[in-house]
Amino acid sequence: MSSKVASDPAHHLESSFVAKPPSDVSDEKYVNEKTTKAPYIAPLGAPLEDKTNLPFWKRFRRTKVDPDAIATQESVYDDPTLAKYYQPRSDWENIHRFDPAARWTWGEEKAVVRKVDWRIMAWIFIMFFSLDLDRSNLSQANTDNFLPDLGLNTNDYNLGNALFRGSFLIAELPSQLISKRLGPDRWIPIQMCAWSILAASQFWLTGKTSFLLCRVFLGFLQGGFIPDVILYLSYFYTKYELPLRLAIFWVSNHFCDIVSSFLATGLLKMRGVAGKEGWRWLFLIEGIFTLIIGIITFFLLPASPTQTKTYYRPHGWFTEREEIIMVNRIIRDDPGKGGMHNRQALSPRMLWKSFTDWDLWPIYLIGLTNQMPIEPPQTYLTLTLRNLGFDTTESNLLAVPPVVLGIFNLLLLTIISEVIHNRSFVAMIQNVWALPLLVALLFFSKESNQWAQYAVSALLVAFPLAHAIHASWASRNAGSVRTRTVATAGYNMMVQLSRIISAQIYRDDDKPYYYRGNRVLIGIAVWNIALYFFTYAYYRWRNHQRDK
């Protein structure tokens, strides 16, 4: 296993593959020193084909497995010398299903993963859809004279977005700490219900003050949702399965953009109903929808793979056999997941130790600047379309095609990253895609064809999002639940900080073509490409140091 990690320079050393006891082992943390000996332990499954040394085009070939063959892969639990250092805590929520001697077939494993996809991932998709519905409907409101109705200008709009993202950023880590103490299954639906009530209350906005206050408190309530969900999904998926699930998670973002465009087309036509503007009805109705999703979420998020039985679900979702497979495949993939239980808070010492894991900081730096070249053109797309002469309905509908292409690009980029076992250069494609399109925007003027300008803007917004690659990269490199809790929040905090900065790049005195702003975005895109090369070289050096 270690040779596979070493072959990928974009990997960081993970505790699962350390050939010596972890440095933070203590008698209190690893209380189970002995593994129960069985009279007979079935052999492990055959190792999967290592494709890292194959030519690029051959890595896409699907590995065929016999559904009746043993799927259990080798881990530290098969080495008596190492196993005692990686025993789960005695109070780990899944300890009663932990069995190093457990074996299962590929057919059983794939059936369990499919079941988790339908039971857990499908609802997570809907949850994120509701987040984006309330988070991004401000863009649709803009097409219905939202700013003039409240006496606001572009700079007020930018300030509102900056305050939202600032409060969103500030809430990320505290939300993760609360989630780790209460459990994501409890904290996430509380967040959803709270922000949906506030989102619906935007129906009663009166001016600049109420607008800015709403943006601040919405950010506080929505901040932390994404890292909370990433941590929660890591309870159910291996590090090799998580990237694609996170890609699907962010597909929900794009799917919301499509659906919300059609919803806005209809809801904004309610202007005049009860003497109110259409954007007020947009906020109210979509906020109520999200509240309903939040209430249902209280009943659909189990605390862990082995805690799906409740008074309203007496038989649970999984059989005992399925729970054994789920628990052991997850902890074999990452023994660090047994180091904390799902209601355990982080101490200040644990928090600081996680924060100072400097090997995660290249990913944080990528999170800080990676999306800046895309963010302003994406945020201003509907306003750009209105400036090009399209009406409200046309602007919302024309925003759909780039979102559809973006979904395809997001999934394709994530799949390529996992197939060729590289993150740095594949994720860099996002900025390589954006760079020539940003240059093209410098040559448009009022004499330019509106459809040519739309085509360039649409292609720019349809960029292949590398967010899922980065988030799973941070989670994979964390190596422990403690560090993963901080790393997922840390990365997303950097993303929010980048959005605060990027919200100030397009200024009111630079519209409608934002030549000055686009030059800044070009410079940032060039910087990002250089940063990926640095990250690749850094992790290659770190892997070399480890192998020595």
XYZ file of C-alpha atoms in Angstrom:
548
model
C 0.000 0.000 0.000
C 2.768 2.439 0.846
C 4.285 2.114 -2.604
C 1.034 3.257 -4.098
C 0.959 6.364 -1.963
C 4.570 7.131 -2.810
C 3.872 6.841 -6.519
C 1.428 9.722 -6.338
C 3.357 12.931 -5.554
C 0.095 14.710 -4.776
C -0.525 12.416 -1.782
C 0.399 13.352 1.759
C 1.538 10.687 4.215
C -1.471 9.135 5.890
C -1.446 7.442 9.271
C -3.016 4.328 7.790
C 0.262 3.386 6.171
C 2.829 4.408 8.788
C 5.236 1.523 9.432
C 5.710 2.477 13.083
C 3.367 3.354 15.977
C 1.726 6.779 15.617
C 3.377 9.488 17.684
C 0.256 10.392 19.644
C -0.529 6.873 20.914
C -1.522 6.806 24.568
C -2.938 4.135 26.851
C -6.090 6.216 27.289
C -6.770 6.571 23.573
C -5.951 3.049 22.454
C -7.418 0.975 25.242
C -7.974 -2.229 23.295
C -4.468 -3.671 23.147
C -5.365 -7.151 21.926
C -7.220 -8.429 18.920
C -9.495 -11.391 19.532
C -7.928 -14.510 18.053
C -10.184 -16.698 15.956
C -9.468 -20.368 15.325
C -9.516 -19.688 11.609
C -9.232 -16.427 9.685
C -10.236 -16.482 6.034
C -7.603 -15.222 3.588
C -7.691 -11.644 2.353
C -8.900 -10.723 -1.093
C -6.522 -10.389 -4.015
C -5.006 -6.877 -4.203
C -6.575 -4.623 -6.804
C -4.566 -3.879 -9.918
C -2.105 -1.022 -9.413
C -2.575 1.230 -12.448
C -0.245 4.027 -11.393
C 2.531 2.844 -13.734
C 0.247 2.287 -16.727
C 0.017 4.792 -19.603
C -2.595 7.504 -19.062
C -5.139 6.093 -21.516
C -4.984 2.590 -20.034
C -5.859 3.746 -16.544
C -9.457 4.290 -17.599
C -9.892 0.576 -18.230
C -12.423 -0.811 -15.767
C -11.027 -3.390 -13.333
C -13.186 -6.506 -13.437
C -13.748 -8.360 -10.177
C -15.561 -11.593 -9.391
C -18.628 -10.631 -7.295
C -18.155 -13.818 -5.264
C -14.453 -13.196 -4.576
C -13.261 -11.852 -1.228
C -13.086 -8.035 -1.335
C -11.361 -7.438 2.025
C -8.049 -5.663 1.362
C -4.893 -5.755 3.455
C -4.579 -3.223 6.276
C -2.608 -2.589 9.464
C -5.001 -4.924 11.297
C -3.456 -7.891 9.499
C -0.051 -7.164 11.033
C 0.016 -8.165 14.745
C 2.906 -5.768 15.376
C 0.976 -2.745 14.083
C -2.600 -3.765 14.896
C -2.377 -3.005 18.608
C -1.543 0.630 17.868
C -4.636 1.143 15.731
C -7.349 -0.428 17.865
C -10.479 1.766 17.965
C -11.453 3.478 21.199
C -13.592 1.413 23.543
C -16.345 4.068 23.303
C -16.266 4.329 19.491
C -19.868 4.193 18.322
C -19.163 1.293 15.921
C -16.941 -0.792 18.214
C -19.490 -3.612 18.504
C -19.187 -4.259 14.752
C -15.399 -3.996 14.559
C -13.863 -7.357 13.623
C -10.400 -7.616 12.012
C -11.254 -11.167 10.962
C -14.359 -10.101 9.030
C -14.378 -10.937 5.313
C -16.873 -10.081 2.616
C -17.253 -10.379 -1.144
C -17.173 -7.743 -3.850
C -20.850 -8.375 -4.505
C -21.692 -7.667 -0.869
C -19.525 -4.548 -0.736
C -20.980 -3.031 -3.882
C -24.521 -3.735 -2.658
C -23.763 -1.983 0.633
C -22.239 1.044 -1.122
C -25.303 1.319 -3.386
C -27.537 1.203 -0.336
C -25.530 3.944 1.377
C -25.729 6.019 -1.807
C -29.524 5.824 -1.814
C -30.076 6.138 1.932
C -27.453 8.769 2.764
C -25.999 10.428 -0.349
C -29.336 11.033 -2.084
C -30.696 13.031 0.849
C -27.391 14.895 1.270
C -27.839 15.961 -2.367
C -31.283 17.391 -1.532
C -29.922 19.122 1.579
C -27.198 20.887 -0.374
C -29.767 21.814 -3.014
C -31.761 23.613 -0.328
C -28.646 25.417 0.928
C -27.873 26.759 -2.526
C -31.484 27.679 -3.125
C -31.334 30.106 -0.197
C -27.697 31.053 -0.723
C -27.841 31.992 -4.408
C -31.365 33.297 -5.029
C -30.040 36.812 -4.568
C -28.673 36.514 -8.104
C -32.164 35.835 -9.471
C -33.612 38.648 -7.365
C -31.190 41.009 -9.118
C -32.945 40.408 -12.433
C -36.175 41.738 -10.903
C -34.861 45.211 -10.017
C -33.916 44.132 -6.493
C -31.219 46.785 -6.114
C -33.286 49.770 -7.347
C -36.303 48.668 -5.274
C -34.229 48.878 -2.096
C -32.206 51.917 -3.184
C -28.956 49.927 -3.452
C -26.074 50.075 -5.947
C -23.360 47.642 -7.089
C -21.053 48.561 -4.222
C -23.829 47.898 -1.674
C -24.406 44.539 -3.350
C -20.675 43.753 -3.139
C -20.631 44.770 0.537
C -23.587 42.494 1.253
C -21.844 39.577 -0.410
C -18.615 40.335 1.466
C -20.424 40.471 4.825
C -22.239 37.232 4.045
C -19.028 35.447 3.167
C -17.161 36.952 6.100
C -19.733 35.704 8.592
C -19.890 32.419 6.674
C -16.106 32.125 7.084
C -16.143 33.014 10.792
C -18.825 30.390 11.459
C -17.023 27.528 9.674
C -14.732 26.304 12.460
C -17.077 26.983 15.405
C -19.789 25.125 13.520
C -17.446 22.169 13.013
C -16.608 22.123 16.717
C -20.300 22.212 17.658
C -21.004 19.500 15.086
C -18.244 17.318 16.506
C -19.711 17.703 20.013
C -23.410 17.310 19.180
C -22.977 15.116 16.114
C -23.608 16.194 12.491
C -26.912 14.299 12.513
C -28.234 16.764 15.113
C -26.435 19.988 14.243
C -26.980 20.033 10.467
C -30.830 20.037 10.601
C -30.727 22.705 13.339
C -28.660 24.882 11.002
C -31.021 24.270 8.096
C -34.176 25.215 9.985
C -32.573 28.354 11.426
C -31.268 29.744 8.140
C -34.449 28.899 6.210
C -36.553 30.979 8.611
C -34.202 33.935 8.167
C -34.066 33.433 4.383
C -37.859 33.537 4.172
C -37.911 36.691 6.299
C -36.139 38.572 3.486
C -39.672 39.060 2.198
C -39.790 42.038 4.595
C -36.518 43.762 3.596
C -36.836 47.556 3.682
C -33.460 48.959 2.644
C -29.705 48.861 2.978
C -29.565 48.208 6.750
C -31.982 45.277 6.742
C -30.307 43.858 3.625
C -26.832 43.931 5.186
C -28.030 42.517 8.531
C -29.779 39.639 6.765
C -26.623 38.817 4.791
C -24.544 38.758 7.996
C -26.866 36.451 9.937
C -27.481 34.175 6.946
C -23.729 33.698 6.683
C -23.449 32.808 10.378
C -26.244 30.250 10.130
C -25.147 28.650 6.851
C -21.414 28.639 7.607
C -20.112 25.222 8.529
C -22.763 23.270 6.627
C -20.360 22.101 3.915
C -17.477 20.916 6.180
C -20.064 19.364 8.518
C -21.410 17.316 5.626
C -17.918 16.335 4.406
C -17.029 15.058 7.882
C -20.344 13.196 8.054
C -19.829 11.513 4.674
C -16.379 10.327 5.765
C -18.162 8.095 8.296
C -19.712 6.130 5.422
C -17.221 6.216 2.529
C -13.576 5.305 1.963
C -11.070 7.902 0.826
C -11.257 6.490 -2.700
C -15.071 6.765 -2.804
C -15.381 10.196 -1.207
C -14.133 12.370 -4.142
C -16.842 11.205 -6.536
C -19.505 11.584 -3.830
C -18.301 15.115 -3.181
C -18.462 15.770 -6.914
C -22.088 14.618 -6.823
C -22.528 16.826 -3.754
C -21.382 19.851 -5.768
C -23.464 18.754 -8.762
C -26.361 19.650 -6.482
C -25.041 23.207 -6.590
C -25.237 23.243 -10.382
C -28.577 21.419 -10.388
C -29.924 24.074 -8.038
C -28.764 26.775 -10.459
C -30.813 25.129 -13.215
C -33.949 24.528 -11.160
C -33.786 27.914 -9.428
C -33.563 29.648 -12.805
C -36.856 28.080 -13.854
C -38.388 28.710 -10.426
C -37.308 32.334 -10.560
C -38.810 32.719 -14.020
C -42.199 31.864 -12.550
C -41.927 33.326 -9.058
C -40.624 36.693 -10.207
C -43.774 37.068 -12.315
C -45.655 37.367 -9.016
C -44.615 41.030 -8.936
C -47.760 42.924 -8.058
C -49.374 40.093 -6.060
C -50.543 41.656 -2.775
C -48.739 44.768 -3.972
C -45.327 43.162 -3.457
C -42.312 42.787 -5.747
C -41.589 39.397 -7.307
C -38.253 38.995 -5.527
C -40.018 39.145 -2.157
C -42.147 36.120 -3.089
C -39.006 34.386 -4.351
C -37.308 34.674 -0.940
C -40.442 33.681 1.001
C -41.477 30.618 -0.990
C -37.978 29.195 -1.374
C -37.287 29.780 2.337
C -40.403 27.831 3.313
C -39.333 24.980 1.016
C -35.934 24.829 2.727
C -37.574 24.804 6.170
C -39.547 21.716 5.191
C -36.329 19.983 4.045
C -34.654 20.935 7.328
C -37.455 19.453 9.425
C -37.387 16.186 7.449
C -33.596 16.027 7.862
C -34.024 15.526 11.632
C -35.482 12.101 10.798
C -33.243 11.044 7.897
C -29.652 11.509 9.140
C -28.449 8.532 11.223
C -25.613 9.214 13.647
C -23.386 6.464 12.208
C -23.539 3.274 10.092
C -24.596 1.298 13.186
C -27.088 3.804 14.605
C -29.955 3.784 12.117
C -32.515 2.223 14.486
C -34.851 4.672 16.224
C -38.371 4.607 17.650
C -39.725 5.724 14.255
C -37.445 3.292 12.363
C -37.422 0.191 14.624
C -35.693 -2.127 12.143
C -33.053 0.362 10.971
C -31.698 0.600 7.448
C -28.966 -2.016 7.544
C -28.699 -5.636 8.631
C -26.059 -6.771 11.096
C -24.035 -8.230 8.231
C -24.209 -4.943 6.311
C -23.121 -2.995 9.393
C -20.100 -5.290 9.835
C -19.105 -4.712 6.207
C -19.606 -0.940 6.435
C -17.641 -0.519 9.666
C -14.697 -2.742 8.796
C -14.233 -1.544 5.228
C -14.139 2.065 6.482
C -11.707 1.515 9.346
C -9.447 -0.730 7.253
C -9.233 2.088 4.752
C -8.451 4.637 7.486
C -7.790 3.333 11.024
C -7.772 6.909 12.282
C -11.575 6.962 12.045
C -11.736 4.861 15.211
C -9.730 7.409 17.199
C -12.739 9.531 18.258
C -16.412 8.845 18.788
C -19.021 10.915 16.975
C -20.090 12.946 20.006
C -16.573 13.828 21.187
C -15.517 17.478 21.302
C -12.058 18.730 20.353
C -9.874 20.125 23.128
C -7.851 23.340 22.548
C -4.684 21.220 22.406
C -6.187 18.919 19.761
C -7.389 21.946 17.807
C -3.954 23.576 17.796
C -2.210 20.328 16.862
C -4.519 19.929 13.878
C -4.175 23.544 12.796
C -0.370 23.303 12.779
C -0.257 20.319 10.438
C 1.743 22.312 7.880
C 1.444 19.618 5.220
C -2.184 20.667 4.747
C -1.369 24.320 4.154
C -0.613 24.016 0.413
C -4.229 22.889 -0.008
C -5.419 25.807 2.112
C -3.455 28.218 -0.113
C -5.073 26.684 -3.185
C -8.469 27.184 -1.573
C -7.649 30.856 -1.001
C -7.075 31.826 -4.642
C -8.254 28.971 -6.871
C -11.814 30.176 -7.507
C -11.120 33.909 -7.652
C -10.797 34.027 -11.480
C -14.253 32.466 -11.803
C -16.216 33.991 -8.946
C -16.947 37.558 -10.212
C -18.030 36.519 -13.748
C -20.214 33.791 -12.229
C -21.803 36.104 -9.655
C -22.485 38.811 -12.237
C -23.717 36.543 -15.028
C -27.392 37.522 -14.799
C -26.527 41.220 -14.497
C -24.171 40.868 -17.479
C -26.989 39.338 -19.501
C -29.306 42.199 -18.575
C -26.620 44.692 -19.655
C -26.379 42.853 -22.988
C -30.054 43.611 -23.615
C -31.748 40.388 -22.498
C -34.897 40.725 -20.367
C -35.478 39.079 -16.968
C -36.897 35.816 -18.324
C -34.250 35.498 -21.039
C -31.441 36.207 -18.557
C -32.574 33.467 -16.175
C -33.066 30.912 -18.954
C -29.751 31.725 -20.666
C -28.009 30.995 -17.358
C -29.037 27.315 -17.642
C -26.821 25.971 -20.519
C -23.478 26.859 -18.862
C -24.646 25.183 -15.656
C -25.457 21.951 -17.528
C -22.009 21.966 -19.140
C -20.487 22.732 -15.740
C -22.062 19.583 -14.262
C -20.472 17.459 -16.965
C -17.086 19.159 -16.509
C -17.184 18.774 -12.713
C -17.856 15.040 -12.833
C -15.371 14.430 -15.646
C -12.583 16.325 -13.868
C -13.116 14.417 -10.601
C -13.209 11.034 -12.352
C -10.003 11.800 -14.273
C -8.285 12.816 -11.029
C -9.109 9.517 -9.333
C -8.383 7.360 -12.381
C -4.894 8.738 -12.982
C -4.182 9.239 -9.248
C -3.207 12.869 -9.540
C -4.760 15.940 -7.996
C -2.386 18.851 -8.635
C -2.286 18.888 -12.429
C -5.889 17.769 -12.932
C -7.271 20.429 -10.580
C -5.112 23.011 -12.375
C -7.287 22.518 -15.485
C -9.911 24.799 -13.888
C -7.605 27.817 -14.190
C -6.184 26.733 -17.544
C -9.798 26.700 -18.792
C -10.528 30.179 -17.410
C -7.380 32.000 -18.552
C -8.033 32.399 -22.325
C -11.705 33.229 -21.723
C -10.764 36.004 -19.301
C -8.369 37.384 -21.919
C -11.199 37.334 -24.480
C -13.396 39.474 -22.192
C -10.866 42.323 -22.532
C -11.721 42.711 -26.233
C -15.491 43.186 -25.912
C -17.192 46.557 -26.148
C -20.682 47.918 -26.776
C -20.174 47.310 -30.516
C -19.540 43.602 -29.987
C -22.132 40.997 -30.841
C -24.233 40.176 -27.764
C -24.273 36.452 -28.560
C -20.482 36.324 -28.837
C -20.221 37.972 -25.412
C -22.766 35.519 -24.043
C -20.839 32.563 -25.462
C -17.578 33.599 -23.774
C -19.301 34.396 -20.461
C -21.223 31.118 -20.556
C -18.104 29.046 -21.249
C -16.313 30.807 -18.410
C -19.128 29.983 -15.977
C -19.151 26.369 -17.259
C -15.625 25.829 -15.904
C -14.644 22.355 -14.579
C -14.943 22.893 -10.819
C -12.091 21.296 -8.846
C -13.748 21.870 -5.463
C -14.500 18.168 -4.886
C -10.869 17.273 -5.626
C -9.576 19.848 -3.153
C -12.036 18.989 -0.364
C -11.415 15.235 -0.612
C -7.675 15.948 -0.873
C -7.769 17.781 2.468
C -9.904 15.046 4.041
C -7.672 12.287 2.696
C -4.479 13.954 3.878
C -5.845 14.641 7.365
C -5.124 11.128 8.660
C -7.339 11.398 11.768
C -10.864 12.468 12.702
C -9.391 15.269 14.797
C -7.366 16.748 11.950
C -10.105 16.046 9.400
C -12.544 18.116 11.461
C -10.188 21.103 11.318
C -8.910 20.497 7.763
C -12.351 20.453 6.125
C -13.274 23.662 7.956
C -9.866 25.216 7.232
C -10.091 24.583 3.513
C -13.644 25.919 3.294
C -12.700 28.964 5.360
C -10.047 29.760 2.770
C -12.632 29.356 0.001
C -14.954 31.788 1.761
C -12.094 34.246 2.280
C -11.358 34.059 -1.442
C -14.992 34.920 -2.160
C -14.821 37.927 0.136
C -11.799 39.193 -1.762
C -13.203 38.370 -5.197
C -16.452 40.191 -4.367
C -14.449 43.439 -4.404
C -12.787 42.904 -7.797
C -15.693 44.062 -9.981
C -16.389 47.667 -8.980
C -19.209 50.031 -9.866
C -16.869 52.477 -11.663
C -15.557 49.621 -13.848
C -18.863 48.403 -15.280
C -20.284 47.181 -17.582
C -17.226 45.417 -19.072
C -14.983 45.384 -15.973
C -11.719 45.660 -17.913
C -9.693 46.485 -14.810
C -11.269 43.668 -12.829
C -10.660 41.117 -15.578
C -6.972 42.024 -15.737
C -6.748 41.271 -12.024
C -8.476 37.922 -12.582
C -5.997 37.043 -15.339
C -3.090 37.679 -12.978
C -4.671 35.488 -10.289
C -5.245 32.652 -12.788
C -1.545 32.721 -13.728
C -0.620 32.673 -10.018
C -2.899 29.655 -9.441
C -1.237 27.660 -12.197
C 2.164 28.350 -10.635
C 0.793 27.392 -7.195
C -0.272 23.960 -8.455
C 3.252 23.318 -9.742
C 4.611 24.311 -6.324
C 2.138 22.013 -4.533
C 3.076 19.102 -6.775
C 6.786 19.673 -6.095
C 6.212 20.077 -2.347
C 4.279 16.822 -1.937
C 6.765 15.015 -4.137
C 9.541 16.223 -1.804
C 7.541 15.250 1.308
C 6.901 11.758 -0.063
C 10.586 11.420 -0.851
C 11.468 12.465 2.705
C 9.035 9.923 4.092
C 10.309 7.091 1.919
C 13.865 7.721 3.115
